[in-house]
Amino acid sequence: MSLDGTYDGGNIFAKILRGEMPAARVFEDDHVLAFMDVFPQARGHTLVIPKHSAARNLLDEDPAVLSQVILGVQRVARAVRAALNPDGIVVTQFNGAPAGQTVYHLHFHIIPRWEGVALGRHAAGGMADPAELKVLAEQIAAQIS
Ligand code: AMP
């Protein structure tokens, strides 16, 4: 899908928001939901999405919603740091299939990095063990402040 198009309410993140698909949920408030990426590029790879939005990407989003989303990203990234003690954290966000986007509901990736540990490939790695994701989600959730 290019940058142009209409929001499809059948996308996987919309289903997670509606409770139609399972997810290892980390945190939610009035504005955002955070959950573990099932094909993580690193241990602790977490996604943050707006809860009330029909934006496929960053360019679509209402600035008032986006400002709440980025605050949620910062809050979750701080919790990831506190829980997992990474050496660095990558925050990424893809717009349009040619840029690497595969799910068309706006989302931010929070990817912890450790010295000497290679980054997994985007949307191309193996599926994580759901039990491990649940433990990570609980560890990160415990550090939300
Ligand atoms: P993007 O390619 O930037 O659109 O990112 C989509 C991300 O969603 C990828 O990192 C996928 O691994 C991840 N993903 C796909 N399906 C699910 C799912 N059911 N639960 C959690 N993460 C998912």
XYZ file of N, CA, C and O and ligand atoms in Angstrom:
603
model
N 0.855 -1.201 0.000
C 0.000 0.000 0.000
C 0.887 1.245 0.000
O 1.838 1.338 0.754
N 0.517 2.164 -0.856
C 1.301 3.397 -0.950
C 0.902 4.334 0.188
O 0.132 3.977 1.079
N 1.390 5.548 0.130
C 1.014 6.534 1.148
C -0.450 6.929 1.038
O -1.042 7.404 2.011
N -1.021 6.754 -0.141
C -2.431 7.097 -0.332
C -3.296 5.848 -0.164
O -2.874 4.750 -0.482
N -4.511 6.066 0.303
C -5.419 4.932 0.481
C -6.356 5.202 1.620
O -6.275 6.240 2.275
N -7.255 4.256 1.847
C -8.212 4.430 2.933
C -7.911 3.431 4.043
O -7.378 2.345 3.795
N -8.234 3.824 5.249
C -8.007 2.984 6.421
C -8.896 1.748 6.349
O -10.099 1.847 6.080
N -8.319 0.578 6.594
C -9.051 -0.686 6.599
C -9.219 -1.146 8.046
O -8.244 -1.536 8.695
N -10.450 -1.094 8.524
C -10.723 -1.482 9.906
C -10.528 -2.958 10.182
O -10.647 -3.395 11.327
N -10.198 -3.729 9.156
C -9.916 -5.155 9.342
C -8.444 -5.432 9.575
O -8.036 -6.596 9.652
N -7.624 -4.385 9.712
C -6.183 -4.640 9.924
C -5.951 -5.259 11.298
O -6.776 -5.149 12.215
N -4.804 -5.908 11.429
C -4.537 -6.733 12.623
C -4.512 -5.905 13.910
O -4.972 -6.367 14.963
N -4.029 -4.672 13.838
C -3.970 -3.873 15.061
C -5.370 -3.393 15.458
O -5.676 -3.293 16.653
N -6.225 -3.111 14.471
C -7.613 -2.761 14.789
C -8.295 -3.946 15.467
O -9.086 -3.773 16.405
N -7.963 -5.155 15.018
C -8.545 -6.353 15.642
C -8.049 -6.518 17.076
O -8.813 -6.890 17.963
N -6.763 -6.240 17.292
C -6.232 -6.305 18.669
C -6.948 -5.278 19.540
O -7.357 -5.579 20.668
N -7.132 -4.081 19.019
C -7.822 -3.037 19.796
C -9.239 -3.459 20.155
O -9.724 -3.169 21.257
N -9.905 -4.148 19.252
C -11.291 -4.578 19.516
C -11.350 -5.862 20.334
O -12.441 -6.356 20.630
N -10.189 -6.432 20.645
C -10.154 -7.668 21.422
C -10.462 -8.895 20.583
O -10.728 -9.971 21.132
N -10.379 -8.766 19.265
C -10.670 -9.897 18.374
C -9.433 -10.761 18.114
O -9.555 -11.864 17.586
N -8.252 -10.211 18.449
C -6.987 -10.944 18.293
C -6.227 -10.820 19.605
O -6.269 -9.770 20.245
N -5.516 -11.888 19.999
C -4.737 -11.798 21.235
C -3.492 -10.942 21.065
O -2.999 -10.770 19.945
N -3.018 -10.403 22.162
C -1.748 -9.663 22.158
C -1.209 -9.686 23.577
O -1.981 -9.764 24.541
N 0.113 -9.620 23.690
C 0.753 -9.508 25.007
C 0.740 -8.027 25.363
O 1.654 -7.265 25.040
N -0.322 -7.614 26.028
C -0.537 -6.194 26.307
C 0.367 -5.700 27.432
O 0.511 -6.382 28.445
N 0.935 -4.524 27.219
C 1.867 -3.930 28.180
C 1.194 -2.812 28.963
O 1.326 -2.718 30.179
N 0.480 -1.963 28.229
C -0.001 -0.719 28.848
C -1.098 -0.131 27.977
O -1.063 -0.244 26.754
N -2.080 0.489 28.621
C -2.988 1.328 27.850
C -3.506 2.459 28.707
O -3.594 2.349 29.929
N -3.782 3.570 28.069
C -4.462 4.681 28.718
C -5.587 5.117 27.778
O -6.000 4.340 26.901
N -6.071 6.323 27.926
C -7.178 6.763 27.071
C -6.765 6.887 25.604
O -7.619 6.880 24.716
N -5.464 7.023 25.365
C -4.992 7.386 24.023
C -4.260 6.271 23.275
O -4.333 6.196 22.050
N -3.497 5.452 24.009
C -2.624 4.477 23.337
C -2.754 3.090 23.944
O -3.152 2.927 25.103
N -2.385 2.107 23.128
C -2.213 0.729 23.589
C -0.790 0.310 23.219
O -0.337 0.581 22.092
N -0.102 -0.329 24.161
C 1.230 -0.879 23.895
C 1.180 -2.387 24.078
O 0.561 -2.886 25.029
N 1.811 -3.107 23.178
C 1.850 -4.571 23.259
C 3.135 -5.066 22.608
O 3.796 -4.327 21.858
N 3.472 -6.331 22.881
C 4.719 -6.885 22.365
C 4.570 -7.248 20.890
O 3.537 -7.794 20.471
N 5.612 -6.949 20.112
C 5.655 -7.373 18.703
C 5.858 -8.896 18.665
O 6.758 -9.417 19.329
N 5.030 -9.600 17.902
C 5.137 -11.075 17.866
C 6.281 -11.572 16.989
O 6.639 -12.744 17.065
N 6.820 -10.700 16.144
C 8.016 -11.067 15.359
C 9.119 -10.093 15.755
O 9.542 -9.236 14.960
N 9.611 -10.208 16.989
C 10.489 -9.157 17.531
C 11.841 -9.099 16.832
O 12.429 -10.122 16.508
N 12.313 -7.875 16.635
C 13.653 -7.658 16.091
C 14.698 -7.715 17.200
O 15.894 -7.771 16.914
N 14.245 -7.644 18.440
C 15.115 -7.761 19.604
C 14.213 -8.118 20.784
O 12.998 -7.887 20.738
N 14.813 -8.655 21.834
C 14.044 -8.959 23.044
C 13.435 -7.667 23.584
O 14.137 -6.664 23.722
N 12.152 -7.694 23.830
C 11.499 -6.504 24.378
C 10.928 -5.559 23.331
O 10.435 -4.480 23.681
N 10.958 -5.955 22.069
C 10.403 -5.124 20.974
C 8.913 -4.892 21.246
O 8.112 -5.812 21.282
N 8.563 -3.633 21.425
C 7.216 -3.243 21.840
C 6.626 -2.279 20.819
O 7.354 -1.478 20.222
N 5.326 -2.369 20.619
C 4.622 -1.478 19.687
C 3.682 -0.566 20.460
O 3.062 -1.012 21.441
N 3.565 0.666 20.010
C 2.615 1.616 20.600
C 1.714 2.121 19.486
O 2.205 2.589 18.446
N 0.402 2.018 19.697
C -0.563 2.439 18.667
C -1.618 3.354 19.282
O -1.956 3.232 20.464
N -2.158 4.273 18.476
C -3.292 5.074 18.970
C -4.535 4.198 19.066
O -4.771 3.334 18.223
N -5.328 4.439 20.113
C -6.552 3.643 20.313
C -7.728 4.162 19.503
O -8.597 3.394 19.110
N -7.774 5.477 19.315
C -8.923 6.084 18.636
C -8.407 6.809 17.409
O -8.121 8.011 17.455
N -8.246 6.077 16.334
C -7.595 6.653 15.167
C -7.938 5.840 13.935
O -8.095 4.623 14.016
N -8.041 6.518 12.819
C -8.154 5.843 11.530
C -7.012 6.312 10.642
O -7.169 6.468 9.432
N -5.855 6.531 11.271
C -4.667 6.941 10.531
C -3.873 5.701 10.154
O -3.557 4.883 11.015
N -3.548 5.580 8.879
C -2.730 4.455 8.436
C -1.266 4.706 8.744
O -0.485 3.766 8.895
N -0.916 5.971 8.826
C 0.506 6.297 8.990
C 0.649 7.678 9.651
O -0.349 8.344 9.956
N 1.877 8.076 9.839
C 2.178 9.341 10.525
C 1.571 10.537 9.804
O 1.095 11.485 10.429
N 1.589 10.487 8.479
C 1.132 11.632 7.686
C -0.369 11.836 7.813
O -0.865 12.951 7.687
N -1.091 10.744 8.061
C -2.547 10.809 8.173
C -3.024 11.375 9.508
O -4.160 11.806 9.629
N -2.180 11.267 10.531
C -2.682 11.440 11.895
C -3.006 12.894 12.249
O -2.295 13.827 11.864
N -4.080 13.046 12.997
C -4.459 14.339 13.584
C -3.359 14.755 14.569
O -3.001 13.970 15.459
N -2.811 15.952 14.447
C -1.726 16.364 15.347
C -2.086 16.245 16.834
O -1.216 15.921 17.645
N -3.333 16.491 17.169
C -3.716 16.397 18.586
C -3.615 14.945 19.076
O -3.204 14.687 20.219
N -3.975 13.997 18.222
C -3.853 12.577 18.579
C -2.380 12.186 18.619
O -1.910 11.514 19.548
N -1.644 12.642 17.609
C -0.223 12.281 17.508
C 0.561 12.730 18.731
O 1.445 12.007 19.202
N 0.226 13.889 19.250
C 0.976 14.382 20.409
C 0.751 13.470 21.618
O 1.668 13.216 22.394
N -0.444 12.924 21.744
C -0.708 11.974 22.831
C 0.017 10.651 22.577
O 0.520 10.006 23.506
N 0.080 10.251 21.319
C 0.737 8.984 20.983
C 2.226 9.050 21.295
O 2.790 8.129 21.895
N 2.868 10.165 20.940
C 4.318 10.235 21.163
C 4.625 10.314 22.660
O 5.650 9.804 23.125
N 3.723 10.899 23.423
C 3.907 10.865 24.884
C 3.823 9.429 25.390
O 4.569 9.020 26.288
N 2.914 8.652 24.801
C 2.815 7.231 25.161
C 4.069 6.470 24.769
O 4.545 5.608 25.520
N 4.626 6.806 23.615
C 5.871 6.155 23.168
C 6.988 6.433 24.170
O 7.723 5.529 24.579
N 7.102 7.680 24.596
C 8.155 8.015 25.564
C 7.945 7.261 26.882
O 8.889 6.720 27.469
N 6.704 7.208 27.319
C 6.405 6.545 28.598
C 6.758 5.055 28.528
O 7.364 4.503 29.446
N 6.394 4.420 27.430
C 6.680 2.981 27.292
C 8.184 2.759 27.096
O 8.751 1.816 27.661
N 8.844 3.635 26.328
C 10.292 3.484 26.119
C 11.043 3.598 27.451
O 12.002 2.858 27.706
N 10.582 4.496 28.294
C 11.211 4.605 29.626
C 11.010 3.332 30.430
O 11.906 2.878 31.150
N 9.824 2.740 30.315
C 9.551 1.492 31.044
C 10.374 0.338 30.479
O 10.864 -0.517 31.240
N 10.548 0.309 29.151
C 11.395 -0.723 28.530
C 12.820 -0.594 29.074
O 13.465 -1.581 29.435
N 13.305 0.627 29.155
C 14.651 0.826 29.684
C 14.754 0.334 31.128
O 15.691 -0.384 31.496
N 13.784 0.733 31.932
C 13.825 0.356 33.350
C 13.718 -1.159 33.521
O 14.347 -1.740 34.410
N 12.937 -1.806 32.677
C 12.713 -3.250 32.827
C 13.876 -4.075 32.308
O 14.221 -5.107 32.899
N 14.470 -3.655 31.185
C 15.405 -4.539 30.469
C 16.837 -4.033 30.426
O 17.731 -4.750 29.969
N 17.060 -2.805 30.873
C 18.398 -2.222 30.929
C 19.187 -2.344 29.612
O 20.328 -2.821 29.605
N 18.597 -1.943 28.489
C 19.334 -2.007 27.217
C 20.412 -0.930 27.171
O 20.370 0.042 27.928
N 21.344 -1.104 26.210
C 22.393 -0.094 26.013
C 21.877 1.069 25.163
O 22.446 2.158 25.179
N 20.830 0.795 24.391
C 20.225 1.831 23.552
C 18.813 1.419 23.197
O 18.408 0.271 23.438
N 18.055 2.343 22.653
C 16.678 2.045 22.233
C 16.444 2.711 20.872
O 16.669 3.918 20.726
N 15.983 1.913 19.918
C 15.588 2.444 18.606
C 14.081 2.661 18.620
O 13.330 1.773 19.029
N 13.655 3.835 18.162
C 12.225 4.084 17.934
C 12.055 4.282 16.434
O 12.679 5.176 15.858
N 11.244 3.409 15.811
C 11.057 3.507 14.363
C 9.585 3.555 14.018
O 8.723 3.177 14.823
N 9.343 3.964 12.782
C 7.960 4.151 12.322
C 8.028 4.201 10.806
O 8.798 4.967 10.252
N 7.242 3.344 10.122
C 7.335 3.193 8.670
C 6.054 3.702 8.012
O 4.953 3.456 8.512
N 6.200 4.349 6.878
C 5.049 4.930 6.173
C 5.021 4.440 4.732
O 5.840 4.864 3.913
N 4.075 3.544 4.430
C 3.932 3.018 3.079
C 4.770 1.767 2.880
O 5.860 1.625 3.459
N 4.241 0.853 2.066
C 4.928 -0.414 1.821
C 6.362 -0.236 1.305
O 7.263 -0.960 1.756
N 6.626 0.716 0.409
C 8.002 0.851 -0.065
C 8.971 1.240 1.051
O 10.182 1.028 0.942
N 8.431 1.817 2.130
C 9.274 2.190 3.275
C 9.398 1.047 4.280
O 10.118 1.161 5.265
N 8.650 -0.046 4.061
C 8.731 -1.196 4.954
C 7.499 -1.427 5.803
O 7.462 -2.359 6.599
N 6.482 -0.582 5.654
C 5.279 -0.745 6.475
C 4.502 -1.984 6.037
O 4.331 -2.238 4.837
N 4.033 -2.756 7.014
C 3.262 -3.972 6.711
C 1.884 -3.972 7.360
O 1.024 -4.743 6.955
N 1.680 -3.148 8.377
C 0.372 -3.046 9.030
C -0.053 -1.575 8.968
O 0.703 -0.689 9.391
N -1.266 -1.346 8.469
C -1.668 0.027 8.122
C -2.603 0.649 9.159
O -3.687 1.118 8.849
N -2.129 0.610 10.389
C -2.683 1.387 11.506
C -1.447 2.024 12.138
O -0.506 1.295 12.509
N -1.426 3.343 12.255
C -0.220 4.025 12.757
C 0.351 3.320 13.984
O -0.381 2.975 14.914
N 1.656 3.106 13.975
C 2.314 2.492 15.135
C 3.779 2.894 15.184
O 4.391 3.187 14.160
N 4.301 2.872 16.402
C 5.715 3.124 16.650
C 6.336 1.863 17.225
O 5.748 1.213 18.089
N 7.540 1.548 16.742
C 8.323 0.427 17.272
C 9.273 0.958 18.339
O 9.967 1.964 18.100
N 9.338 0.278 19.464
C 10.345 0.559 20.497
C 11.208 -0.699 20.579
O 10.713 -1.764 20.971
N 12.466 -0.566 20.167
C 13.328 -1.745 20.036
C 14.581 -1.557 20.894
O 15.448 -0.734 20.557
N 14.675 -2.317 21.996
C 15.880 -2.214 22.825
C 17.083 -2.796 22.079
O 16.941 -3.758 21.329
N 18.251 -2.219 22.303
C 19.487 -2.714 21.685
C 20.549 -2.925 22.751
O 20.651 -2.145 23.695
N 21.325 -3.967 22.560
C 22.440 -4.260 23.447
C 23.718 -4.312 22.622
O 23.700 -4.805 21.478
N 24.803 -3.817 23.210
C 26.110 -3.859 22.543
C 26.389 -5.278 22.071
O 26.221 -6.226 22.836
N 26.777 -5.418 20.812
C 27.199 -6.720 20.299
C 26.067 -7.649 19.906
O 26.317 -8.767 19.455
N 24.816 -7.229 20.084
C 23.675 -8.074 19.700
C 23.071 -7.503 18.422
O 22.611 -6.352 18.401
N 23.088 -8.308 17.370
C 22.606 -7.836 16.063
C 21.093 -7.618 16.099
O 20.358 -8.333 16.793
N 20.662 -6.642 15.316
C 19.230 -6.365 15.190
C 18.616 -7.375 14.232
O 19.148 -7.621 13.146
N 17.470 -7.969 14.625
C 16.768 -8.871 13.722
C 16.165 -8.108 12.560
O 16.052 -6.871 12.598
N 15.782 -8.832 11.526
C 15.213 -8.165 10.345
C 13.788 -7.719 10.608
O 13.026 -8.403 11.303
N 13.428 -6.587 10.038
C 12.099 -6.019 10.224
C 11.034 -6.904 9.580
O 11.122 -7.209 8.393
N 10.039 -7.303 10.375
C 8.885 -8.072 9.907
C 9.297 -9.329 9.140
O 8.568 -9.786 8.264
N 10.447 -9.895 9.487
C 10.916 -11.065 8.746
C 11.549 -12.113 9.659
O 12.096 -13.094 9.188
N 11.456 -11.909 10.957
C 12.049 -12.869 11.881
C 11.047 -13.932 12.283
O 9.935 -13.995 11.761
N 11.454 -14.784 13.207
C 10.573 -15.837 13.683
C 9.575 -15.314 14.695
O 9.765 -14.247 15.285
N 8.519 -16.095 14.872
C 7.494 -15.707 15.846
C 7.996 -16.017 17.259
O 8.584 -17.079 17.491
N 7.762 -15.089 18.163
C 8.219 -15.272 19.541
C 7.304 -16.242 20.284
O 6.146 -16.434 19.912
N 7.861 -16.838 21.340
C 7.082 -17.697 22.225
C 6.089 -16.810 23.004
O 6.515 -15.891 23.710
N 4.780 -17.082 22.889
C 3.794 -16.238 23.578
C 4.028 -16.161 25.089
O 3.797 -15.105 25.698
N 4.511 -17.252 25.692
C 4.762 -17.232 27.135
C 5.893 -16.263 27.473
O 5.825 -15.535 28.477
N 6.928 -16.235 26.614
C 8.037 -15.294 26.843
C 7.562 -13.850 26.662
O 7.957 -12.958 27.418
N 6.722 -13.633 25.661
C 6.201 -12.274 25.447
C 5.371 -11.818 26.632
O 5.414 -10.647 27.020
N 4.625 -12.742 27.196
C 3.783 -12.403 28.359
C 4.668 -11.963 29.531
O 4.374 -10.962 30.201
N 5.755 -12.697 29.758
C 6.668 -12.340 30.856
C 7.284 -10.964 30.602
O 7.324 -10.111 31.494
N 7.747 -10.738 29.365
C 8.334 -9.431 29.031
C 7.307 -8.311 29.207
O 7.621 -7.241 29.750
N 6.083 -8.558 28.747
C 5.030 -7.544 28.875
C 4.799 -7.200 30.349
O 4.636 -6.028 30.703
N 4.822 -8.221 31.200
C 4.611 -7.977 32.635
C 5.784 -7.190 33.229
O 5.584 -6.296 34.056
N 7.003 -7.546 32.795
C 8.184 -6.836 33.314
C 8.147 -5.359 32.922
O 8.463 -4.481 33.730
N 7.781 -5.100 31.677
C 7.725 -3.707 31.216
C 6.568 -2.968 31.883
O 6.719 -1.831 32.355
N 5.429 -3.640 31.964
C 4.250 -3.016 32.591
C 4.547 -2.599 34.026
O 4.071 -1.544 34.483
N 5.344 -3.409 34.708
C 5.647 -3.116 36.115
C 6.471 -1.845 36.262
O 6.573 -1.291 37.369
N 7.090 -1.394 35.169
C 7.963 -0.206 35.222
C 7.286 1.036 34.656
O 7.922 2.100 34.564
N 6.027 0.945 34.235
C 5.328 2.127 33.731
C 5.119 3.112 34.883
O 4.674 2.718 35.963
N 5.482 4.371 34.637
C 5.241 5.363 35.704
C 4.574 6.589 35.112
O 4.450 6.719 33.911
P 5.348 -2.350 10.182
O 6.016 -3.312 9.243
O 6.148 -1.164 10.563
O 3.971 -2.043 9.680
O 5.217 -3.124 11.560
C 4.264 -4.078 11.833
C 4.800 -4.879 12.970
O 3.724 -5.617 13.506
C 5.891 -5.882 12.590
O 7.046 -5.622 13.372
C 5.271 -7.230 12.918
O 6.218 -8.114 13.451
C 4.212 -6.869 13.918
N 3.058 -7.724 13.988
C 2.371 -8.282 12.970
N 1.303 -8.978 13.436
C 1.312 -8.821 14.790
C 0.482 -9.292 15.857
N -0.586 -10.062 15.626
N 0.802 -8.945 17.119
C 1.884 -8.168 17.366
N 2.703 -7.706 16.409
C 2.434 -8.032 15.150
